[in-house]
mmCIF file of C-alpha atoms and ligand atoms in Angstrom:
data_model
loop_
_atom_site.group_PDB
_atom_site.id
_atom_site.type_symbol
_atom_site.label_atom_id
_atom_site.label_comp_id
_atom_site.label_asym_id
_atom_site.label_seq_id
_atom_site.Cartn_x
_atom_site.Cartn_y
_atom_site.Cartn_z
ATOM 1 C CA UNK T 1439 -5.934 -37.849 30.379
ATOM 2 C CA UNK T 1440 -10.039 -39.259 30.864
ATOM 3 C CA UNK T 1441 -11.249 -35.711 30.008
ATOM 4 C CA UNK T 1442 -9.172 -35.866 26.959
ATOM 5 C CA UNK T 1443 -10.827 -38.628 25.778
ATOM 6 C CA UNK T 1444 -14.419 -37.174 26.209
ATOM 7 C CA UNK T 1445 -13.158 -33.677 25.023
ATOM 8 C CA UNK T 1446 -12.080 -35.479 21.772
ATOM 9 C CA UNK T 1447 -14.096 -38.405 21.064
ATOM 10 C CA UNK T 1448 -13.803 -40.933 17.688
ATOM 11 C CA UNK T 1449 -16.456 -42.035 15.183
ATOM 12 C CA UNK T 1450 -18.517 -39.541 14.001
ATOM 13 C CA UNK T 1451 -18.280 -37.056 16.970
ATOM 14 C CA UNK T 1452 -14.592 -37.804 16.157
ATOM 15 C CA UNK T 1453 -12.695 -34.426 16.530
ATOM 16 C CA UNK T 1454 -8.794 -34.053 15.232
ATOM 17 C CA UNK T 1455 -6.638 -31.800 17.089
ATOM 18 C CA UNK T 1456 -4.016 -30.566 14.746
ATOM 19 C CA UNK T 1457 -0.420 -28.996 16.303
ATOM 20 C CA UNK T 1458 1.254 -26.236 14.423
ATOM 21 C CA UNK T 1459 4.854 -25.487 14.853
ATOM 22 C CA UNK T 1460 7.057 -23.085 13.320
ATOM 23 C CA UNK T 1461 11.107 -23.218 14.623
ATOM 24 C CA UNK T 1462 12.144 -25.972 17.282
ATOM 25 C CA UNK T 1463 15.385 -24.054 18.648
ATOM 26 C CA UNK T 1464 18.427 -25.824 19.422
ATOM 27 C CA UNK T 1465 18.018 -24.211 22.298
ATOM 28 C CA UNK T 1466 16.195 -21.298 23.968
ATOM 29 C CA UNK T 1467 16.430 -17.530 22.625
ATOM 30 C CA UNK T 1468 15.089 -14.570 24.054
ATOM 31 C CA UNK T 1469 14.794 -12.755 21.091
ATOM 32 C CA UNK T 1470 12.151 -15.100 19.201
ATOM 33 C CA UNK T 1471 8.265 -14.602 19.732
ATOM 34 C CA UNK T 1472 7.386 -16.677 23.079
ATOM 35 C CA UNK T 1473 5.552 -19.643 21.142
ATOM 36 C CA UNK T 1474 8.813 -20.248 19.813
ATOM 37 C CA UNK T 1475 9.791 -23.521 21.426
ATOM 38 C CA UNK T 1476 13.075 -24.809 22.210
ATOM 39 C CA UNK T 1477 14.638 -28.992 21.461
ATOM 40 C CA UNK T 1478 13.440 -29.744 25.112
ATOM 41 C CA UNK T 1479 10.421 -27.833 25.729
ATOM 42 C CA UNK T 1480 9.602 -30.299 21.513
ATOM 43 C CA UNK T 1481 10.524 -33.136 23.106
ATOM 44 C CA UNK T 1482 8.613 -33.016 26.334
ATOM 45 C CA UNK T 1483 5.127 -32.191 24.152
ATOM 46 C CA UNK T 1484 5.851 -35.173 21.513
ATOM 47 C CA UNK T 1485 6.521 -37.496 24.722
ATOM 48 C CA UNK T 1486 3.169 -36.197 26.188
ATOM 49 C CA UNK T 1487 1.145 -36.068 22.992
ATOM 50 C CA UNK T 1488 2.423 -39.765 22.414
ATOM 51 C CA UNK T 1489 0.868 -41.248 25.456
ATOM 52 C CA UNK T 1490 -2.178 -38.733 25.822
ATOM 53 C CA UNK T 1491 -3.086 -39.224 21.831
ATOM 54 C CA UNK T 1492 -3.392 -41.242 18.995
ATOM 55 C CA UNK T 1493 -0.772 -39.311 16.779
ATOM 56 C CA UNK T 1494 -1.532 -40.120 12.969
ATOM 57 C CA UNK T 1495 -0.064 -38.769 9.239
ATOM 58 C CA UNK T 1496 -2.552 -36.264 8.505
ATOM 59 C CA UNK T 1497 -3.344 -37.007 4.998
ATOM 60 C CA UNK T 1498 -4.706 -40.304 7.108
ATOM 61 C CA UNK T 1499 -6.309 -38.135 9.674
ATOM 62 C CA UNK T 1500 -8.279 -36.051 7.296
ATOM 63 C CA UNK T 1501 -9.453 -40.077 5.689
ATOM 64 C CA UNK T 1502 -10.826 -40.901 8.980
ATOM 65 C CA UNK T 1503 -12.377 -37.971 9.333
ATOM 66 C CA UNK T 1504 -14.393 -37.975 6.689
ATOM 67 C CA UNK T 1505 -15.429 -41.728 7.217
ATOM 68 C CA UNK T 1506 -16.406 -41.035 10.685
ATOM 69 C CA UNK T 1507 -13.913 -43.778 11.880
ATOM 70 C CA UNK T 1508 -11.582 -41.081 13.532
ATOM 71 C CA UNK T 1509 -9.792 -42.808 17.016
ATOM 72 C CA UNK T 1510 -10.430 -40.979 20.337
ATOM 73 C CA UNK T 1511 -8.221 -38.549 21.463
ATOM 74 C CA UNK T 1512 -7.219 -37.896 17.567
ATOM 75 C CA UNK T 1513 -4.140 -35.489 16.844
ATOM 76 C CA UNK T 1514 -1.904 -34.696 14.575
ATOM 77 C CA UNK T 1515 1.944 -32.562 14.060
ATOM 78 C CA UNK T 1516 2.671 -29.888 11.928
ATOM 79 C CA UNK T 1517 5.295 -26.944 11.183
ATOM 80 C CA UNK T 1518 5.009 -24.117 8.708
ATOM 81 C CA UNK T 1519 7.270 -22.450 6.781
ATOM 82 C CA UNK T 1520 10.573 -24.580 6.377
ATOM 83 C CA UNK T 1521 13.156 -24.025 9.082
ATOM 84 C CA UNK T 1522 16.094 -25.963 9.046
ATOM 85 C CA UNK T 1523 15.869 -26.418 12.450
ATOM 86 C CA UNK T 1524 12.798 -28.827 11.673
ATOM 87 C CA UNK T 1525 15.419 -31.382 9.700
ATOM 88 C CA UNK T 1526 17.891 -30.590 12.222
ATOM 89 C CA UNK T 1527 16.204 -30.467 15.955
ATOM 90 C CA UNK T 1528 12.916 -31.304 15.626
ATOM 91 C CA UNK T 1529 13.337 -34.631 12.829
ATOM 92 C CA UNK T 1530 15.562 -36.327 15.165
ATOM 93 C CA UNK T 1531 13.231 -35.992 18.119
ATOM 94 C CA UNK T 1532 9.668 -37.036 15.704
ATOM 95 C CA UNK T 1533 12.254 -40.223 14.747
ATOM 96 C CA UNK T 1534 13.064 -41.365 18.075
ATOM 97 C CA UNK T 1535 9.453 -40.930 18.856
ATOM 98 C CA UNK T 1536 8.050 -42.668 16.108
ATOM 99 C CA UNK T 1537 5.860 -39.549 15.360
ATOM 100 C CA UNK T 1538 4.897 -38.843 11.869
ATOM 101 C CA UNK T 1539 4.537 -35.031 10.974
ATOM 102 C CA UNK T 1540 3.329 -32.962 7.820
ATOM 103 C CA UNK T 1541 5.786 -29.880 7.281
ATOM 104 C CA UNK T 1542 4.160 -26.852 5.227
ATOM 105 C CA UNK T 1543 6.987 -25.375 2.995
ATOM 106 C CA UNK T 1544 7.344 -21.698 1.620
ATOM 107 C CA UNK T 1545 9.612 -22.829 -1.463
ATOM 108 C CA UNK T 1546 10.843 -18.755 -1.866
ATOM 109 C CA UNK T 1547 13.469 -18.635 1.005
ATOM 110 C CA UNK T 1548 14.559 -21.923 0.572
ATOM 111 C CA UNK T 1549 18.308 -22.136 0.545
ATOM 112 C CA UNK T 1550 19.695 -18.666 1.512
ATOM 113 C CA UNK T 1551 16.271 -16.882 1.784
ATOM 114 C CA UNK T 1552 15.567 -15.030 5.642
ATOM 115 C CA UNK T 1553 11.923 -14.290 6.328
ATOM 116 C CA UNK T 1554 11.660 -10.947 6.596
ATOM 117 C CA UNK T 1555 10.874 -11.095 10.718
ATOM 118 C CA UNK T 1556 14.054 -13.014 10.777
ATOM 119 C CA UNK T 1557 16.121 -10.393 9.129
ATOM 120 C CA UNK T 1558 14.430 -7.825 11.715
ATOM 121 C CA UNK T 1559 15.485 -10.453 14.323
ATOM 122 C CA UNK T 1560 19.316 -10.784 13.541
ATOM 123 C CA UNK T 1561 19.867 -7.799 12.237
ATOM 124 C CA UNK T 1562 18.677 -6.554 15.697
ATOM 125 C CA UNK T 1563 20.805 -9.166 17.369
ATOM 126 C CA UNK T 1564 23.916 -8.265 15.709
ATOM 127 C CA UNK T 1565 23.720 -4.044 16.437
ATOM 128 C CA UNK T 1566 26.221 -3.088 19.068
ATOM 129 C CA UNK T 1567 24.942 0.174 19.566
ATOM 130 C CA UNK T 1568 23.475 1.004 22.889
ATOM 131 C CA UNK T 1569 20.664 2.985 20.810
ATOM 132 C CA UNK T 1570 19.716 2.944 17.497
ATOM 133 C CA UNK T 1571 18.003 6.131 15.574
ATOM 134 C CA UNK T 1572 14.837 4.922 14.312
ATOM 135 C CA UNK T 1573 13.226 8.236 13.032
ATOM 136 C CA UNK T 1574 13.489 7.126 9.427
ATOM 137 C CA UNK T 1575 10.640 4.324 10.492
ATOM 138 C CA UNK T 1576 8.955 7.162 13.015
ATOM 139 C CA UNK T 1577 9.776 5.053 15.634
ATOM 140 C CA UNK T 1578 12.613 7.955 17.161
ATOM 141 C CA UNK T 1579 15.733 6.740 18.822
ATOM 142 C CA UNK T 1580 15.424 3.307 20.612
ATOM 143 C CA UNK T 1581 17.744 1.861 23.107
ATOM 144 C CA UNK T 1582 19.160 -1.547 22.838
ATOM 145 C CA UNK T 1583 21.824 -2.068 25.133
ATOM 146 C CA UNK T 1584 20.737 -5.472 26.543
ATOM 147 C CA UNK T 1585 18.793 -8.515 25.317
ATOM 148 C CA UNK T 1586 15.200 -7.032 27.433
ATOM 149 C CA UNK T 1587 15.642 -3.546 25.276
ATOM 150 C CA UNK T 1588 16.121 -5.842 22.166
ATOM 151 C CA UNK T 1589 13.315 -8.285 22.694
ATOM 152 C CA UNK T 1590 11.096 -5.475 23.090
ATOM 153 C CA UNK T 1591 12.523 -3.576 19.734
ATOM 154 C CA UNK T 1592 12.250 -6.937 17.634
ATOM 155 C CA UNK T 1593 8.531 -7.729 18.324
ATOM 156 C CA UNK T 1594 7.374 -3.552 17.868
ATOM 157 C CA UNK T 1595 9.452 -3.981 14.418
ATOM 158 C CA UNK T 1596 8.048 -7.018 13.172
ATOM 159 C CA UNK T 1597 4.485 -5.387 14.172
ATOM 160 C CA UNK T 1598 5.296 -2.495 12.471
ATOM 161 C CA UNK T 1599 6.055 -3.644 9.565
ATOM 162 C CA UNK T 1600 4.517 -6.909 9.278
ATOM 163 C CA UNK T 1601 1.207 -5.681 6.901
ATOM 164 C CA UNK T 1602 3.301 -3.156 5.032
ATOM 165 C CA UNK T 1603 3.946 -3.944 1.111
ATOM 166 C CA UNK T 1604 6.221 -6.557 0.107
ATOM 167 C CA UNK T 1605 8.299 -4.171 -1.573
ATOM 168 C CA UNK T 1606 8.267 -1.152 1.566
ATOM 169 C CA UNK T 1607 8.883 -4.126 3.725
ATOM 170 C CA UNK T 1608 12.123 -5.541 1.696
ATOM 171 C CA UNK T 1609 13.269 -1.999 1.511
ATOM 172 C CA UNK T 1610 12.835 -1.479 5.347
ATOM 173 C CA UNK T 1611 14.599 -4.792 6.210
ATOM 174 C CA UNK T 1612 17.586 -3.965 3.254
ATOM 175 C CA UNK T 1613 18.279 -0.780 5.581
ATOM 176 C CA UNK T 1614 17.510 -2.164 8.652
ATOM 177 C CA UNK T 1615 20.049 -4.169 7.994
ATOM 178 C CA UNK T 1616 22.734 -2.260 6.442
ATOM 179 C CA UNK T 1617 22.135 -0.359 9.987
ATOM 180 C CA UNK T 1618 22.117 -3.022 12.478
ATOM 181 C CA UNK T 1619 24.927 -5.495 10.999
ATOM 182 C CA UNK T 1620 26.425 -3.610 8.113
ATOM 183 C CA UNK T 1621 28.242 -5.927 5.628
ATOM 184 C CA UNK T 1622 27.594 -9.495 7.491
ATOM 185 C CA UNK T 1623 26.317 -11.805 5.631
ATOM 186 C CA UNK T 1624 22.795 -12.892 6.870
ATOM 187 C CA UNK T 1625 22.804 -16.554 8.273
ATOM 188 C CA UNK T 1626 21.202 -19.042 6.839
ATOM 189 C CA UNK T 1627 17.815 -20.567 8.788
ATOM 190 C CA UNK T 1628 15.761 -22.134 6.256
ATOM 191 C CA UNK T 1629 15.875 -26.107 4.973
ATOM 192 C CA UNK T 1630 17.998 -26.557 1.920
ATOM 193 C CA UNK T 1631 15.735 -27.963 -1.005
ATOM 194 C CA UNK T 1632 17.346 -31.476 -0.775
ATOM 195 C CA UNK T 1633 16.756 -31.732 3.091
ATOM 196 C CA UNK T 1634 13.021 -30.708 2.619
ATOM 197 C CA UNK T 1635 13.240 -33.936 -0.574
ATOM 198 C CA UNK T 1636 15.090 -36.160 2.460
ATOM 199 C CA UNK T 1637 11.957 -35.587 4.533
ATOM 200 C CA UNK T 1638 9.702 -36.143 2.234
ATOM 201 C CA UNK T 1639 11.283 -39.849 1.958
ATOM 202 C CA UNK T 1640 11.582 -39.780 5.196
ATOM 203 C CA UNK T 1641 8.054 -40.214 5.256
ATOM 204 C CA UNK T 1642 6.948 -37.059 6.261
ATOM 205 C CA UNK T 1643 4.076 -35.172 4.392
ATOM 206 C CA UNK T 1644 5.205 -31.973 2.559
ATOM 207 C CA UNK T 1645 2.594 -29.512 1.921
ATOM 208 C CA UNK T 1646 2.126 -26.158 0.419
ATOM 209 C CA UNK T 1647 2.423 -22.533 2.141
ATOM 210 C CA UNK T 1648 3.151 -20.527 -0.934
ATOM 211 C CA UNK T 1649 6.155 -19.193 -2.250
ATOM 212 C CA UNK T 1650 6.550 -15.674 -0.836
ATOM 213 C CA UNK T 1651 4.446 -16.275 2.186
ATOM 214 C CA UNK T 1652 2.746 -12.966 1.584
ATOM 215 C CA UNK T 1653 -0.539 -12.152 3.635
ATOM 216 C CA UNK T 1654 -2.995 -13.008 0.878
ATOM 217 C CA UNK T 1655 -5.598 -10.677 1.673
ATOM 218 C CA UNK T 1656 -3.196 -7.395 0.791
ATOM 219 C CA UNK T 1657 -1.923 -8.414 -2.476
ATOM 220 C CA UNK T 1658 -3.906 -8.746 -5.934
ATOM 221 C CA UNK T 1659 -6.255 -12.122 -6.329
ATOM 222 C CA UNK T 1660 -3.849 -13.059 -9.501
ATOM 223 C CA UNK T 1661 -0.341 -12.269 -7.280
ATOM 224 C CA UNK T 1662 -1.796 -14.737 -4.790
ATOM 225 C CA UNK T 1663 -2.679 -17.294 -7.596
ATOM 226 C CA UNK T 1664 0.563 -17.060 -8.782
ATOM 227 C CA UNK T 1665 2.200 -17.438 -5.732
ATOM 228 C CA UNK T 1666 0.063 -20.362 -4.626
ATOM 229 C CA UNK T 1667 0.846 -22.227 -8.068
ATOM 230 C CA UNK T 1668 4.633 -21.660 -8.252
ATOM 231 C CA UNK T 1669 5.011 -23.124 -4.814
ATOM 232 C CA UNK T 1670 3.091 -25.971 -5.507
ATOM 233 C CA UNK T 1671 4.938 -26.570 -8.636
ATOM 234 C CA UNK T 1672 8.071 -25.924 -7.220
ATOM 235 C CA UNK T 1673 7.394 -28.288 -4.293
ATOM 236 C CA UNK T 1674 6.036 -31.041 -7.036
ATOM 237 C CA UNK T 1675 9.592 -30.771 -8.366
ATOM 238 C CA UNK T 1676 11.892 -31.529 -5.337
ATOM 239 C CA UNK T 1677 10.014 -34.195 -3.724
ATOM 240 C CA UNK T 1678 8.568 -35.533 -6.912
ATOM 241 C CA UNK T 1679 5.096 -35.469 -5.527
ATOM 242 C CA UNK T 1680 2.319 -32.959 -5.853
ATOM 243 C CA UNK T 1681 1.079 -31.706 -2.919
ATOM 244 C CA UNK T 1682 -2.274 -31.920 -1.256
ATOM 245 C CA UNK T 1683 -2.439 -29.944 1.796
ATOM 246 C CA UNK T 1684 -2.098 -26.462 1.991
ATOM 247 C CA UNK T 1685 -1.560 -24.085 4.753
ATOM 248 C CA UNK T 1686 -2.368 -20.089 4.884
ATOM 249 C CA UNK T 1687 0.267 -17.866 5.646
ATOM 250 C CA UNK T 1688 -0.149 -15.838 8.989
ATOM 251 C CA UNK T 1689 -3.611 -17.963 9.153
ATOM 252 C CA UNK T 1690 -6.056 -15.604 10.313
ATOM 253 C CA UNK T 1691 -9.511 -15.720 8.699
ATOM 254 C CA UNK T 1692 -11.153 -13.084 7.272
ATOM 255 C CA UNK T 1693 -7.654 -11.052 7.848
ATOM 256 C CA UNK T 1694 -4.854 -12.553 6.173
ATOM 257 C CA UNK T 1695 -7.057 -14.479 3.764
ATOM 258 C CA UNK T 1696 -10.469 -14.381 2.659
ATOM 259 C CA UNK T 1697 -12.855 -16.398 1.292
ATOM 260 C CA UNK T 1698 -11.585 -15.392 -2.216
ATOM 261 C CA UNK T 1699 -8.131 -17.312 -1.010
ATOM 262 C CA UNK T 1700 -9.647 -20.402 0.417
ATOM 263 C CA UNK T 1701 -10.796 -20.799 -3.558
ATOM 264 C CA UNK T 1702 -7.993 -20.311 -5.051
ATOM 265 C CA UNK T 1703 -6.720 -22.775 -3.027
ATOM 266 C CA UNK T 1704 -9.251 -25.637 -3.707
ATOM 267 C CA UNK T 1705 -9.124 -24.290 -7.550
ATOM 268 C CA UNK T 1706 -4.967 -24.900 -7.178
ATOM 269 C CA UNK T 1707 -5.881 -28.783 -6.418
ATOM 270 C CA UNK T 1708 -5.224 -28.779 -2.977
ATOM 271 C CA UNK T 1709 -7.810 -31.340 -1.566
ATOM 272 C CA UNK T 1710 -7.788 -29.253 2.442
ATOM 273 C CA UNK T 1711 -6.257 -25.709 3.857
ATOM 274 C CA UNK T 1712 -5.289 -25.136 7.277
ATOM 275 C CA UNK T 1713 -5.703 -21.722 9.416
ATOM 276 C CA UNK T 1714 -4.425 -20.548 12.503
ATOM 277 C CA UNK T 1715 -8.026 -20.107 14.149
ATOM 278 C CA UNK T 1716 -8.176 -22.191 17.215
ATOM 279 C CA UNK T 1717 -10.307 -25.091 17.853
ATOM 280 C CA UNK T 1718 -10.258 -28.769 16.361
ATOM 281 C CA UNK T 1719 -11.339 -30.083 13.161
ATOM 282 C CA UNK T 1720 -15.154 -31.972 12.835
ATOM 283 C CA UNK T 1721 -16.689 -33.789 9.963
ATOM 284 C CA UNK T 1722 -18.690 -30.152 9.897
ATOM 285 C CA UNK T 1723 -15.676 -28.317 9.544
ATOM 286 C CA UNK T 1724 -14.866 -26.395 6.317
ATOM 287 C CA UNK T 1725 -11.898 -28.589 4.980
ATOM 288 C CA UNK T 1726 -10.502 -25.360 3.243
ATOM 289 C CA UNK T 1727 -10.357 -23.906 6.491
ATOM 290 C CA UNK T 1728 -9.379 -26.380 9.382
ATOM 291 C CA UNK T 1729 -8.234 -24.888 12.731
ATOM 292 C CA UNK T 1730 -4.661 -25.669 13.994
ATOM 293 C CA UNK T 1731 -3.439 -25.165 17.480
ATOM 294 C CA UNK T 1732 -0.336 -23.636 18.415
ATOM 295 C CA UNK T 1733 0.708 -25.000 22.119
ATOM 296 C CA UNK T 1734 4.045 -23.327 23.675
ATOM 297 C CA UNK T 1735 3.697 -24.487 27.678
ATOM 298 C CA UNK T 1736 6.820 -26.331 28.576
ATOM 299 C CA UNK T 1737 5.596 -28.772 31.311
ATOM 300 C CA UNK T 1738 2.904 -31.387 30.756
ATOM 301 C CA UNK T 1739 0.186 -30.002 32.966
ATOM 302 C CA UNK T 1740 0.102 -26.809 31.778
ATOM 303 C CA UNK T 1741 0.209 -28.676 28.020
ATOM 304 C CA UNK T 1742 -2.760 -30.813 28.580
ATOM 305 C CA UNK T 1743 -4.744 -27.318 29.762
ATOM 306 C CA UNK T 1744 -3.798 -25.394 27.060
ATOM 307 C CA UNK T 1745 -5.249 -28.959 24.795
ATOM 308 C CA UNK T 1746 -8.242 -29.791 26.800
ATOM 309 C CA UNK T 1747 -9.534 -25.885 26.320
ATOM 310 C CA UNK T 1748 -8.654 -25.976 22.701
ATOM 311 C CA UNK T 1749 -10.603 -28.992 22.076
ATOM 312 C CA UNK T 1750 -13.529 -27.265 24.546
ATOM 313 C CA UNK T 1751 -13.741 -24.273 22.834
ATOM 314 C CA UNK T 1752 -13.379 -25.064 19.292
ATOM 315 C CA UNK T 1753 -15.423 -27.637 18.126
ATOM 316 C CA UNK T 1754 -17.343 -25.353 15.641
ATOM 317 C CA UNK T 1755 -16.882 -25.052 12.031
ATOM 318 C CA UNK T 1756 -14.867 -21.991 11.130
ATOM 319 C CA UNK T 1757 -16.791 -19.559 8.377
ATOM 320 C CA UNK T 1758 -15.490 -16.929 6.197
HETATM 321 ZN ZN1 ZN V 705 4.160 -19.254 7.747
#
């Protein structure tokens, strides 16, 4: 990839792309969002990213950055949140690569804990009613006979409820539920504390993502304080290391956290904080605020497009 390398050049003009992940299905599913990736659409981007870029450990990354002796074509892997499916699909895949990766945890759902656009998710999966009666969200009666009328159900509830209160929201998935899949026990999707410890040793970097992943900017400055501080304390505790990176739930600047936030988070310890606004990271870039990029294209063309016009468009410092 020659543009790559003059898209994303080293030394002091070095620039780090940073990949951000969230599940890495076993295999595909048409209910999840459609960045969702699947094992083989994973492997395929950590074969390309291998031989397009120098992959480093991001703590390492973020050295080199700030000593302007950052490689070319600079990049680095991580996921949010805590799926077991990381330990389970994606670890094996990073191993037999040789790829290191930094995995930002929310400590809250570890264990038996479901996210509360998973519990939409399977609870929708689960219904076997052709139609489900909806009024008591406004939404009416929706159908959802086949996977298309459930796809499209799943992603209007998640949006609908996604920037409702924490406590509205638990409510809404309790009878969502209760509707959908009765008394099933939910599944369990998220890393068990001793496999998020295992990866850790593994060599992997664990950082923080707080431990309700609430969107910061709609709950009080000293809820999100708290929140920030038990996770990190919590995540101190299994892998017996305090963490230094930190990652914003949702990610959005100037929407799901403010400037307010990005303090809190320096004031917590954390020595850099990672978005979701596009773009790759300079030695000009805010280190509370570095962009990430979230790639989904399955074949290795349309991969190194999607890369080469991140790294075009976002070599800017991101301000809030
Ligand atoms: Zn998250």
């Amino acid at each position: 990839m020659g543009a790559g390398a003059l898209l994303s050049p080293g030394g002091a003009d070095g620039c780090l792309t940073v990949l951000t992940y969230h599940r890495v299905l076993p295999r595909k599913d048409i209910l999840q969002p459609p960045d969702q990736i699947d094992a083989a659409c994973f492997e395929g981007h950590m074969n390309a990213v291998r031989n397009w870029f120098n992959v480093l450990p991001l703590p390492e990354a973020l050295d080199m950055l700030h000593q302007s002796k950052l490689p070319r074509r600079a990049l680095t892997i991580t996921f949010d949140d805590g799926y077991e499916d990381n330990h389970s699909v994606a670890l094996p895949i990073l191993r037999k690569h040789g790829l290191p990766a930094t995995l930002f945890i929310c400590t809250g759902f570890l264990g038996n804990g479901l996210m509360f656009n998973d519990i939409v998710t399977e609870a929708i999966r689960r219904t076997q009613s052709p139609s489900l009666d909806l009024s008591w969200l406004g939404l009416g009666t929706r159908p959802v006979g086949n996977m298309q009328e459930k796809q499209g159900l799943v992603r209007e509830l998640i949006q609908h409820i996604k920037y409702s209160r924490k406590d509205l929201r638990e409510q809404t998935c309790d009878q969502l539920w209760h509707q959908c899949a009765g008394q099933n026990v939910r599944p369990s999707l998220m890393m068990l504390p001793e496999q998020v410890k295992e990866l850790a040793r593994d060599g992997m970097t664990i950082g923080g993502h707080t431990h309700t992943h609430p969107i910061l900017s709609k709950i009080t400055l000293d809820e999100a304080r708290q929140d920030i501080l038990t996770n990190r304390m919590a995540l101190s505790d299994i892998t017996g290391k305090t963490p230094q990176l930190f990652a914003y739930p949702n990610g959005r600047p100037l929407t799901d956290y403010l400037r307010e936030h990005r303090d809190l988070v320096k004031e917590a310890g954390y020595s850099a904080a990672f978005c979701t606004a596009r773009g790759v990271a300079t030695r000009e870039t805010d280190m509370f605020q570095l962009p990430r990029f979230a790639p989904w294209q399955a074949s290795p063309t349309r991969l190194s497009v999607q890369l080469l016009k991140n790294a075009r468009i976002g070599r800017h410092s991101v301000t809030a």
